[in-house]
């Protein structure tokens, strides 16, 4: 229930893209259905995968100036490389004997055993929607395969359209609905397929609808959430027995059940919302399994109750977590419950036997930094993938009968021998230990002279993103040190870790970040003149604050869609997310204590004439989550302060560069833009005075992986 900036909690990502190794392709796709840990929203994004055996089309050398340096040649090649060299893998779902997925600009299906061939049936051509480069974000198939629903988006907007296609000898679009967020199918007593969906307006999701098709068409709204600080999301339990309507904000949730056998009956309330209590529901054998923070300590624990007595007074404690443990995900099987955990910055899987309440805890390889959940209906196996920022995902399967974890065999990635991963801690000024994850080449000599790229987020109880990124791999291969600082405000050590870095404790995250960078330098990892800091979205708050308070620690900064004007944004209740964000940042409009506290760290409010690191900012023209106006105002004010400092300092002062790169479109973060990646890396190499001859050739080579 994890969410990137602006939206909530850290359990996993709603719309968190799934990465799959699929024969010759490195693919990234959305899971069939959100897991119980995906009930909070996240920013959808896509990833490129490259086809091994496609020839690389050579650029027209005559069109390149002969005196272009090697960097510019490769950058041009990357930005103009033909689209067909990359395969964009979006949603994919297996149902019955078929696999449903996107092929080119079409929604298609093929028999499961033929999914990797070109033998497929076209169900719908996305071009009929007349959208610019549409892609399928999510797919749901009706229980008896009479219909398939797909949510379709474009890269430059968060707006979506849900289409419903009737499956027959001649598939036809039965209906389309605008601005759908989540949706699920249920079959009613008369064997009729019912589509439940939520409607999103101005990034707020408050309305739940249900619709039928064919001869008995109907479409009705049956729930509206009136509290603007909450949003609504649908989740179908893994056994499809119940559809859950999840109503939540940053700290509180409420769940209603729709009976999968009688979906027209009124929903049943599990437990009325209690401020500060979060809970999420799974189902097995007439029992509800509740992941909740109720009781002490206020971390997640697993409880259960009979499905016909769901109220909180009937919840029985079933399993508790160790201290400093983050519950990443939960998966339910016929005889087992599997918990995916992060404890003290290392990954674990706990397999609970539901017949005898036995628990088996498996410590996973230390190189692994993140889970990727796999869609699975096989009751005998629990497959998942592990990944890190510099290592592509690798498959693992826990087989319940053998009670063992099996690792994918085959070619071993050479990065395992050429790089190191270290887990270190920094001491913040209040004595709190702050975990860090560090990557560097095994054969690197004199690390103090190597460039360092520090990553930070520290908001919404969300883990710092550590999914595989080819550009991070290339940086390590080129001698960089990568450091990921898991500061308070994030979720790496559980719910309390988040609580200790929000509202009037937000400065803890800043102190943690400062301590991490100083610890890295103190232990011989790089030096300030070779140190860069990077963040996106809400991570920009801590980065901007550090640039104001300790700019001497850094040489350069890259930011994407950064949140930099906290005070003015949180005082503007006309913005779509302000009311949802009050639990994270506070309410400066009505609470003077909150207002004064935000003033202490808000990046925009604390700009002053002094030396700053060079800063590269990528922003998006129509971003509704972080308005462009605030970023432009920050950039203008920063440039004025730099000019004033340069004037006071006199001749010979080398002013830092401030670059604002405004991209078209209304999306929030476009993770896989080649243009953005090349611009950011070029900026870092130039500002740190590094030789960029080989880095983009290596990136191109790796993208061809």
XYZ file of C-alpha atoms in Angstrom:
705
model
C 0.000 0.000 0.000
C 2.741 2.106 -1.067
C 2.656 5.273 -2.863
C 5.063 7.626 -4.464
C 4.951 11.246 -3.488
C 1.643 12.637 -2.945
C -0.138 9.629 -2.224
C 0.200 7.304 0.636
C 1.534 4.382 2.067
C 4.219 1.951 1.628
C 3.067 -1.475 1.158
C 3.904 -2.013 -2.446
C 2.904 0.109 -5.349
C -0.554 0.332 -6.745
C 0.342 0.322 -10.391
C 3.906 -0.594 -9.470
C 5.293 -1.963 -12.689
C 6.297 -5.607 -12.594
C 9.530 -6.729 -14.193
C 9.718 -10.124 -15.831
C 12.513 -11.975 -17.504
C 10.842 -13.445 -20.522
C 13.070 -15.540 -22.727
C 15.154 -13.064 -24.693
C 13.600 -9.914 -23.321
C 14.066 -7.934 -20.174
C 10.462 -6.903 -19.701
C 8.609 -4.787 -17.229
C 4.905 -5.242 -16.846
C 2.016 -4.746 -14.503
C 0.892 -7.625 -12.391
C -2.399 -9.306 -13.209
C -4.097 -7.923 -10.108
C -2.911 -5.714 -7.284
C -1.800 -7.573 -4.213
C -3.221 -6.770 -0.823
C -0.236 -4.526 -0.389
C -1.101 -2.397 -3.397
C -4.170 -0.643 -2.160
C -2.642 2.819 -2.048
C -1.974 4.710 -5.207
C 1.290 5.152 -6.965
C 2.403 6.827 -10.144
C 2.112 4.500 -13.149
C 5.199 4.276 -15.294
C 6.552 2.093 -18.040
C 9.862 0.600 -18.870
C 11.646 -0.226 -22.089
C 12.859 -3.703 -22.862
C 15.153 -4.484 -25.717
C 14.991 -7.336 -28.182
C 18.256 -9.182 -28.264
C 18.237 -10.172 -31.858
C 17.042 -7.041 -33.601
C 19.770 -5.367 -35.661
C 20.827 -1.910 -34.581
C 20.104 0.572 -37.312
C 23.125 2.755 -37.927
C 22.732 6.504 -37.793
C 23.410 8.545 -40.878
C 27.016 9.504 -40.200
C 26.873 12.312 -42.718
C 24.288 14.025 -40.567
C 26.643 14.197 -37.607
C 29.211 16.901 -37.419
C 32.700 15.449 -37.562
C 33.859 17.514 -34.620
C 31.107 16.299 -32.282
C 32.656 14.655 -29.267
C 31.985 11.015 -28.486
C 29.426 11.876 -25.849
C 27.273 13.944 -28.176
C 27.400 11.302 -30.903
C 26.089 8.599 -28.612
C 23.538 10.904 -27.022
C 22.160 11.750 -30.449
C 22.035 8.082 -31.340
C 20.087 7.217 -28.207
C 17.579 10.001 -28.706
C 16.989 9.156 -32.371
C 17.130 5.373 -32.120
C 14.209 3.739 -33.917
C 11.286 2.811 -31.681
C 11.111 -0.745 -33.002
C 14.340 -1.620 -31.225
C 12.469 -1.426 -27.946
C 9.523 -3.448 -26.818
C 7.251 -1.797 -24.275
C 5.643 -4.421 -22.077
C 2.644 -3.229 -20.116
C -0.151 -5.173 -18.516
C -0.331 -8.927 -18.966
C -2.803 -11.326 -17.380
C -3.411 -15.070 -17.602
C -6.971 -16.313 -17.424
C -8.183 -19.768 -18.311
C -5.999 -21.028 -21.116
C -5.181 -17.580 -22.491
C -2.748 -14.756 -21.932
C -4.090 -11.214 -22.473
C -1.585 -8.479 -23.276
C -0.681 -5.585 -25.552
C 0.966 -6.264 -28.887
C 1.847 -3.111 -30.783
C -1.203 -0.862 -30.627
C -3.650 -3.715 -29.966
C -5.141 -5.600 -27.047
C -4.630 -9.261 -27.929
C -4.838 -12.737 -26.471
C -3.095 -15.968 -27.272
C -3.115 -19.473 -25.914
C -0.866 -19.743 -22.888
C 1.582 -22.122 -24.531
C 1.854 -19.788 -27.550
C 2.274 -16.541 -25.601
C 5.845 -16.011 -26.770
C 4.995 -16.590 -30.433
C 3.259 -14.260 -32.859
C 0.101 -16.374 -32.958
C -2.469 -14.141 -31.271
C -6.022 -12.875 -31.677
C -6.616 -9.113 -31.881
C -9.388 -8.031 -29.508
C -9.224 -4.259 -29.843
C -7.170 -1.679 -31.723
C -6.171 1.138 -29.353
C -5.941 3.556 -32.259
C -9.745 3.673 -32.289
C -9.531 5.820 -29.148
C -7.574 8.471 -31.081
C -5.040 8.917 -28.284
C -1.384 9.825 -28.695
C 0.714 6.664 -28.191
C -1.744 4.823 -25.941
C -0.687 1.892 -23.783
C -2.557 -0.625 -21.647
C -2.066 0.016 -17.953
C -4.191 -2.767 -16.476
C -6.277 -5.750 -17.644
C -9.102 -7.666 -15.968
C -10.898 -10.656 -17.497
C -14.478 -11.519 -16.501
C -14.795 -14.851 -14.619
C -16.281 -16.807 -17.528
C -14.287 -14.912 -20.193
C -17.275 -13.282 -21.825
C -15.680 -9.872 -21.412
C -12.277 -8.300 -20.896
C -11.725 -4.810 -19.475
C -8.570 -2.790 -20.012
C -7.462 0.578 -18.686
C -5.651 2.665 -21.296
C -3.409 5.678 -20.741
C -0.884 7.791 -22.578
C 2.659 8.610 -21.528
C 2.019 12.324 -21.129
C -1.123 12.174 -18.993
C -2.549 10.437 -15.950
C -6.033 10.443 -17.466
C -7.282 6.986 -18.389
C -10.059 5.253 -20.310
C -11.453 1.836 -19.403
C -12.779 -0.174 -22.336
C -14.917 -3.303 -22.102
C -14.605 -5.762 -24.989
C -17.097 -8.543 -25.583
C -15.246 -11.741 -26.417
C -16.768 -13.601 -29.342
C -15.881 -14.725 -32.852
C -15.837 -11.018 -33.715
C -14.721 -9.149 -30.566
C -16.362 -5.761 -30.196
C -16.011 -2.884 -27.738
C -19.101 -3.003 -25.570
C -18.501 0.154 -23.515
C -15.904 2.687 -22.420
C -15.625 4.698 -19.202
C -13.402 7.758 -18.674
C -11.129 8.386 -15.679
C -11.257 4.926 -14.144
C -8.784 4.220 -11.369
C -9.364 0.636 -10.156
C -11.759 -2.006 -11.477
C -12.673 -5.656 -10.868
C -15.121 -8.242 -12.213
C -17.609 -10.234 -10.112
C -20.255 -12.734 -11.284
C -23.729 -12.404 -9.757
C -26.335 -15.052 -8.841
C -27.713 -15.113 -12.388
C -24.269 -15.778 -13.885
C -24.054 -12.213 -15.134
C -20.708 -10.392 -15.151
C -20.651 -7.217 -13.064
C -17.845 -4.686 -13.438
C -17.071 -2.607 -10.352
C -14.944 0.480 -10.917
C -13.853 3.691 -9.232
C -14.031 7.084 -10.898
C -11.181 9.567 -10.507
C -11.607 13.322 -10.866
C -8.764 15.822 -10.320
C -6.583 13.049 -8.895
C -9.242 12.317 -6.294
C -11.041 9.009 -6.265
C -14.304 9.037 -4.294
C -17.008 7.278 -6.370
C -17.662 3.551 -6.866
C -19.809 2.294 -9.766
C -21.060 -1.085 -10.949
C -22.087 -1.934 -14.486
C -23.461 -4.827 -16.532
C -23.482 -5.307 -20.287
C -25.255 -7.159 -23.063
C -29.045 -7.321 -22.990
C -29.252 -6.140 -19.379
C -27.143 -2.990 -19.475
C -26.965 -0.888 -16.353
C -24.450 1.497 -14.830
C -24.975 2.925 -11.357
C -23.030 4.760 -8.715
C -23.546 3.112 -5.351
C -20.932 4.688 -3.089
C -19.471 8.189 -2.710
C -16.848 9.076 -0.122
C -17.623 12.517 1.277
C -14.387 13.172 3.169
C -12.018 14.795 0.630
C -8.917 13.604 2.512
C -9.764 9.942 1.718
C -9.620 8.036 -1.535
C -11.226 4.770 -2.632
C -9.661 1.702 -4.184
C -11.038 -1.742 -5.109
C -9.291 -5.026 -4.376
C -10.525 -8.540 -5.147
C -9.356 -11.117 -2.614
C -7.090 -13.729 -4.123
C -9.778 -16.424 -3.962
C -12.255 -13.965 -5.598
C -14.664 -14.549 -2.718
C -14.946 -10.890 -1.746
C -14.507 -7.567 -3.435
C -13.125 -5.071 -0.924
C -13.858 -1.353 -1.076
C -10.890 0.284 0.597
C -11.351 3.841 1.853
C -8.143 5.364 3.186
C -6.017 8.363 3.814
C -2.419 8.592 5.024
C -3.078 7.159 8.490
C -6.552 5.627 8.549
C -8.525 3.065 6.550
C -11.969 1.522 6.366
C -12.993 -1.571 4.389
C -16.380 -2.701 3.081
C -17.000 -6.184 1.657
C -18.990 -7.003 -1.476
C -20.008 -10.656 -1.450
C -18.658 -12.249 -4.613
C -21.666 -14.594 -4.694
C -24.259 -11.819 -4.409
C -22.709 -8.561 -5.591
C -26.004 -6.643 -5.674
C -26.467 -6.997 -1.925
C -25.466 -3.997 0.226
C -21.786 -4.002 1.207
C -20.829 -5.082 4.718
C -18.630 -2.861 6.884
C -15.638 -4.614 8.440
C -14.738 -1.893 10.923
C -15.644 1.778 11.007
C -12.639 4.032 10.488
C -10.662 4.817 13.627
C -8.113 7.599 13.357
C -4.622 6.140 13.151
C -5.768 2.568 12.447
C -4.885 1.015 9.094
C -6.138 -2.392 7.999
C -6.307 -4.482 4.825
C -8.215 -7.687 4.125
C -7.563 -11.098 2.585
C -9.808 -14.174 2.737
C -9.404 -17.933 3.029
C -11.815 -20.700 4.093
C -14.463 -18.415 5.613
C -11.859 -16.503 7.576
C -10.660 -12.954 7.091
C -6.947 -12.273 7.467
C -6.359 -8.682 8.527
C -3.061 -6.877 8.162
C -3.337 -4.013 10.630
C -1.445 -1.686 12.952
C -4.102 -1.764 15.680
C -2.723 -2.203 19.195
C 0.808 -1.858 20.505
C 3.283 -1.578 19.005
C 1.653 0.407 16.202
C 3.360 -1.627 13.483
C 1.668 -4.043 11.117
C 0.642 -7.410 12.510
C -1.507 -10.202 11.086
C -4.875 -10.941 12.704
C -7.825 -13.088 11.712
C -11.518 -13.531 12.379
C -14.491 -15.417 11.021
C -15.921 -13.801 7.911
C -19.364 -13.510 9.523
C -17.995 -11.684 12.602
C -15.679 -9.100 11.040
C -15.729 -6.289 13.650
C -12.512 -5.316 15.397
C -13.490 -6.807 18.779
C -13.381 -10.255 17.129
C -9.901 -9.919 15.633
C -7.439 -12.455 17.053
C -3.706 -11.875 16.897
C -2.152 -14.378 14.518
C 1.402 -13.205 13.759
C 3.582 -10.284 14.872
C 6.649 -8.796 13.216
C 10.033 -8.081 14.730
C 11.017 -4.498 15.477
C 12.338 -2.459 12.537
C 10.373 -4.627 10.104
C 8.510 -3.362 7.095
C 5.753 -5.554 5.607
C 6.251 -5.282 1.866
C 3.535 -7.656 0.785
C 1.308 -10.604 1.670
C 0.170 -13.496 -0.505
C -2.483 -16.032 0.456
C -2.525 -19.694 -0.602
C -4.717 -22.676 0.188
C -2.620 -23.845 3.122
C -0.073 -21.071 3.548
C 0.287 -17.352 4.041
C 3.493 -15.782 2.716
C 4.800 -12.508 4.113
C 7.404 -10.522 2.190
C 9.409 -8.508 4.707
C 12.233 -6.032 5.012
C 14.002 -6.249 8.375
C 16.931 -3.978 9.227
C 17.362 -3.239 5.512
C 17.555 -6.922 4.472
C 14.860 -8.965 2.711
C 13.078 -11.983 4.183
C 10.198 -14.289 3.305
C 8.126 -15.777 6.119
C 6.034 -18.815 5.184
C 3.232 -19.467 7.661
C 1.549 -22.882 7.651
C -2.148 -22.216 8.203
C -2.913 -25.771 9.300
C -0.400 -25.856 12.156
C 0.577 -22.167 12.509
C 4.197 -23.056 11.782
C 6.515 -20.287 10.603
C 9.563 -20.594 8.400
C 11.708 -17.482 7.946
C 14.007 -17.332 4.923
C 16.772 -14.751 4.698
C 17.234 -13.736 1.071
C 20.513 -12.985 -0.750
C 22.176 -9.795 0.546
C 22.423 -8.288 -2.946
C 18.620 -8.120 -3.186
C 16.997 -4.746 -2.495
C 13.429 -5.247 -3.662
C 10.672 -7.756 -4.341
C 8.681 -8.053 -7.540
C 5.530 -10.073 -6.956
C 4.482 -12.547 -9.592
C 0.923 -13.368 -10.555
C 0.245 -16.878 -9.473
C -2.731 -19.197 -9.111
C -0.704 -22.347 -8.458
C -1.413 -23.412 -4.854
C 1.797 -25.462 -4.736
C 4.312 -22.697 -5.470
C 5.005 -19.092 -4.551
C 7.112 -17.417 -7.264
C 8.621 -13.957 -6.953
C 11.567 -11.967 -8.244
C 14.380 -10.119 -6.524
C 16.135 -7.079 -7.939
C 18.515 -4.268 -7.137
C 19.286 -0.925 -8.818
C 22.204 -2.468 -10.724
C 21.042 -6.063 -11.196
C 18.127 -7.223 -13.379
C 15.412 -9.261 -11.669
C 16.010 -12.904 -10.857
C 13.306 -15.524 -10.306
C 12.869 -17.489 -7.089
C 10.168 -20.019 -6.239
C 9.196 -21.344 -2.839
C 7.757 -24.840 -3.178
C 5.463 -25.653 -0.299
C 5.722 -29.455 -0.595
C 9.518 -29.436 -0.374
C 9.616 -26.525 2.058
C 12.495 -25.044 0.068
C 13.337 -21.951 -1.915
C 14.555 -22.609 -5.453
C 16.684 -20.149 -7.400
C 16.493 -19.626 -11.144
C 19.440 -21.318 -12.792
C 21.268 -20.306 -15.921
C 23.536 -17.463 -16.882
C 24.850 -15.610 -13.830
C 24.934 -11.860 -14.227
C 28.578 -10.693 -14.247
C 27.662 -7.790 -11.971
C 27.712 -10.272 -9.080
C 31.491 -10.538 -9.417
C 32.341 -7.028 -10.578
C 30.451 -5.062 -7.914
C 29.910 -4.961 -4.163
C 26.838 -4.120 -2.102
C 27.393 -2.795 1.419
C 24.918 -2.153 4.220
C 26.120 0.657 6.455
C 24.595 2.925 9.074
C 24.998 6.589 9.865
C 24.331 8.138 13.262
C 21.940 11.073 13.061
C 22.382 13.945 15.489
C 19.763 12.500 17.867
C 21.601 9.157 17.928
C 19.226 7.318 15.579
C 20.898 4.769 13.274
C 20.060 5.448 9.628
C 20.576 2.552 7.159
C 22.348 3.021 3.852
C 22.817 0.699 0.861
C 25.977 1.249 -1.175
C 27.127 -0.131 -4.526
C 30.554 0.160 -6.144
C 32.930 -1.771 -8.384
C 34.850 -4.547 -6.670
C 38.181 -3.489 -8.143
C 37.781 0.224 -7.425
C 40.902 1.744 -5.924
C 40.993 4.849 -3.761
C 37.235 5.253 -3.392
C 37.766 8.741 -2.025
C 38.542 9.897 -5.570
C 35.466 8.244 -7.121
C 32.224 10.104 -7.948
C 29.319 9.471 -5.587
C 25.610 9.633 -6.455
C 23.378 9.774 -3.368
C 19.673 8.868 -3.574
C 17.005 9.943 -1.076
C 13.213 10.143 -0.737
C 11.944 10.160 2.871
C 8.197 10.770 2.620
C 4.787 9.078 2.806
C 6.188 5.955 4.467
C 7.422 4.938 1.036
C 10.627 3.006 0.461
C 13.332 4.576 -1.631
C 12.931 3.084 -5.113
C 15.589 0.447 -5.685
C 14.253 -1.272 -8.786
C 16.666 -2.114 -11.575
C 17.725 0.831 -13.734
C 20.194 0.342 -16.616
C 21.674 3.813 -16.199
C 22.569 3.027 -12.568
C 24.288 -0.166 -13.678
C 26.311 1.779 -16.232
C 27.375 4.367 -13.653
C 28.730 1.653 -11.360
C 30.552 0.055 -14.294
C 32.065 3.481 -14.998
C 33.433 3.780 -11.476
C 30.660 5.588 -9.615
C 29.630 4.835 -6.046
C 25.857 4.693 -5.552
C 24.460 5.322 -2.070
C 20.805 4.931 -1.085
C 19.957 6.711 2.178
C 16.900 5.252 3.939
C 16.030 8.299 6.029
C 13.115 8.804 8.380
C 9.866 9.704 6.678
C 10.275 6.691 4.409
C 8.997 3.245 5.284
C 12.079 1.010 5.269
C 11.927 0.253 9.013
C 8.178 0.179 9.450
C 5.358 2.565 10.277
C 7.169 4.318 13.127
C 10.038 5.159 10.775
C 7.528 7.083 8.697
C 5.890 8.724 11.726
C 9.292 9.964 12.913
C 9.778 11.876 9.661
C 6.437 13.540 8.973
C 4.533 16.601 10.207
C 6.602 18.327 12.930
C 9.333 15.685 12.691
C 10.171 16.311 9.040
C 13.532 17.818 10.002
C 14.609 14.368 11.226
C 14.815 13.295 7.586
C 17.044 16.257 6.787
C 19.331 15.468 9.735
C 19.477 11.834 8.596
C 20.455 12.805 5.053
C 23.182 15.129 6.287
C 24.513 12.395 8.598
C 24.536 9.852 5.771
C 26.581 12.050 3.422
C 29.032 13.013 6.140
C 29.402 9.359 7.151
C 30.074 8.337 3.548
C 32.779 10.980 3.198
C 34.192 10.108 6.599
C 34.497 6.428 5.680
C 36.346 7.194 2.472
C 33.512 7.138 -0.036
C 34.206 10.077 -2.360
C 34.416 13.747 -1.303
C 32.169 16.820 -1.591
C 33.639 17.969 -4.918
C 32.694 14.600 -6.459
C 29.329 14.132 -4.729
C 25.946 14.483 -6.433
C 22.484 14.088 -4.929
C 19.378 12.943 -6.788
C 15.666 12.679 -5.962
C 12.220 12.876 -7.508
C 8.898 14.289 -6.381
C 8.637 14.617 -2.568
C 12.299 13.663 -2.237
C 12.974 17.166 -3.540
C 11.959 18.583 -0.148
C 14.956 17.071 1.664
C 17.328 17.734 -1.231
C 16.261 21.375 -1.507
C 16.496 21.792 2.258
C 20.041 20.344 2.307
C 21.103 22.681 -0.504
C 20.026 25.573 1.717
C 21.542 24.299 4.972
C 24.710 22.432 3.899
C 25.506 23.171 0.254
C 29.208 22.496 0.844
C 28.488 18.745 1.016
C 27.562 18.617 -2.681
C 28.826 19.482 -6.128
C 25.692 18.768 -8.159
C 22.007 17.865 -7.840
C 19.466 16.341 -10.227
C 15.760 16.553 -9.464
C 12.692 15.297 -11.297
C 9.239 16.821 -10.733
C 10.458 18.016 -7.314
C 8.218 19.276 -4.528
C 10.000 22.495 -3.530
C 7.361 24.970 -2.344
C 5.737 23.106 0.538
C 4.271 26.112 2.336
C 2.431 27.775 -0.539
C 1.262 24.439 -1.935
C -0.187 23.258 1.373
C -1.961 26.582 1.882
C -3.709 26.297 -1.488
C -6.717 24.051 -0.879
C -7.826 24.417 -4.509
C -5.006 22.093 -5.581
C -6.234 18.517 -6.040
C -4.016 16.822 -3.448
C -3.648 19.421 -0.699
C -6.356 17.952 1.550
C -4.975 14.427 1.125
C -1.505 15.662 2.075
C -2.362 17.273 5.416
C -1.402 14.135 7.361
C 2.085 14.230 5.835
C 3.000 17.935 5.871
C 0.511 19.520 8.247
C -2.099 22.235 7.831
C -0.375 25.631 7.670
C -3.657 27.382 6.878
C -5.213 26.630 10.274
C -2.316 25.559 12.487
C 0.312 28.206 13.244
C 2.643 25.553 14.674
C 2.563 23.648 11.386
C 3.064 26.838 9.403
C 6.107 27.909 11.388
C 7.604 24.423 11.253
C 7.233 24.166 7.462
C 8.938 27.547 7.156
C 12.011 26.052 8.847
C 12.698 23.512 6.078
C 10.676 24.486 2.980
C 13.237 24.755 0.137
C 11.612 27.781 -1.494
C 11.219 29.710 1.749
C 14.870 29.277 2.778
C 16.752 30.252 -0.372
C 19.420 32.808 0.477
C 22.466 34.421 -1.154
C 25.192 31.789 -0.760
C 27.055 29.256 -2.828
C 24.842 26.425 -4.104
C 25.644 23.199 -5.908
C 24.751 23.113 -9.592
C 21.170 21.918 -10.042
C 19.378 20.224 -12.949
C 15.584 20.092 -12.651
C 13.266 18.144 -14.947
C 9.655 19.323 -14.733
C 6.484 18.487 -16.660
C 4.343 21.150 -18.212
C 0.928 19.960 -17.032
C 1.903 18.029 -13.895
C -1.126 18.118 -11.593
C 0.709 16.618 -8.632
C 3.607 19.064 -8.410
C 2.478 22.226 -10.201
C 4.999 23.725 -12.580
C 4.423 27.186 -11.096
C 6.097 26.247 -7.826
C 9.152 24.805 -9.605
C 9.514 27.879 -11.828
C 9.219 30.195 -8.814
C 11.868 28.186 -6.973
C 14.228 28.273 -9.951
C 13.823 32.023 -10.450
C 14.390 32.766 -6.770
C 17.425 30.469 -6.662
C 19.008 32.167 -9.680
C 18.460 35.590 -8.098
C 20.135 34.441 -4.865
C 23.081 33.013 -6.810
C 23.484 36.240 -8.766
C 23.396 38.289 -5.577
C 26.020 36.033 -3.984
C 28.202 36.241 -7.101
C 27.970 40.036 -7.038
C 28.979 40.168 -3.382
C 31.807 37.671 -3.878
C 33.420 39.566 -6.718
C 35.386 38.591 -9.793
C 36.669 35.069 -10.152
C 33.626 33.459 -8.536
C 32.430 30.433 -10.478
C 28.643 30.490 -10.191
C 26.826 27.145 -10.209
C 24.661 26.164 -13.152
C 20.892 25.996 -12.684
C 19.050 24.156 -15.475
C 15.271 23.882 -15.682
C 14.223 21.378 -18.336
C 10.459 21.616 -18.883
C 9.045 18.601 -20.681
C 5.635 18.578 -22.383
C 2.777 16.495 -21.053
C 0.786 16.024 -17.895
C 2.400 12.990 -16.327
C 4.248 13.298 -13.050
C 7.401 11.230 -13.562
C 8.462 9.572 -16.826
C 11.003 7.111 -15.516
C 12.259 5.730 -18.787
C 12.687 8.751 -21.016
C 15.977 8.402 -22.884
C 16.089 12.151 -23.367
C 15.773 12.781 -19.635
C 18.341 10.114 -18.727
C 20.917 11.405 -21.188
C 20.429 15.025 -20.102
C 20.834 14.175 -16.415
C 23.927 12.033 -16.911
C 25.524 14.598 -19.218
C 24.918 17.244 -16.574
C 26.535 15.128 -13.842
C 29.624 14.336 -15.893
C 30.135 17.947 -16.888
C 29.623 19.361 -13.394
C 31.953 16.828 -11.765
C 34.539 17.244 -14.520
C 34.495 13.585 -15.560
C 35.398 11.942 -18.861
C 32.157 10.861 -20.526
C 33.690 9.033 -23.484
C 32.507 5.545 -22.577
C 29.453 5.972 -20.361
C 26.842 6.362 -23.103
C 28.316 3.665 -25.301
C 27.974 1.357 -22.307
C 24.426 2.493 -21.648
C 23.461 1.838 -25.259
C 25.070 -1.594 -25.079
C 23.240 -2.460 -21.902
C 19.867 -1.293 -23.156
C 20.350 -3.792 -25.960
C 20.540 -6.515 -23.249
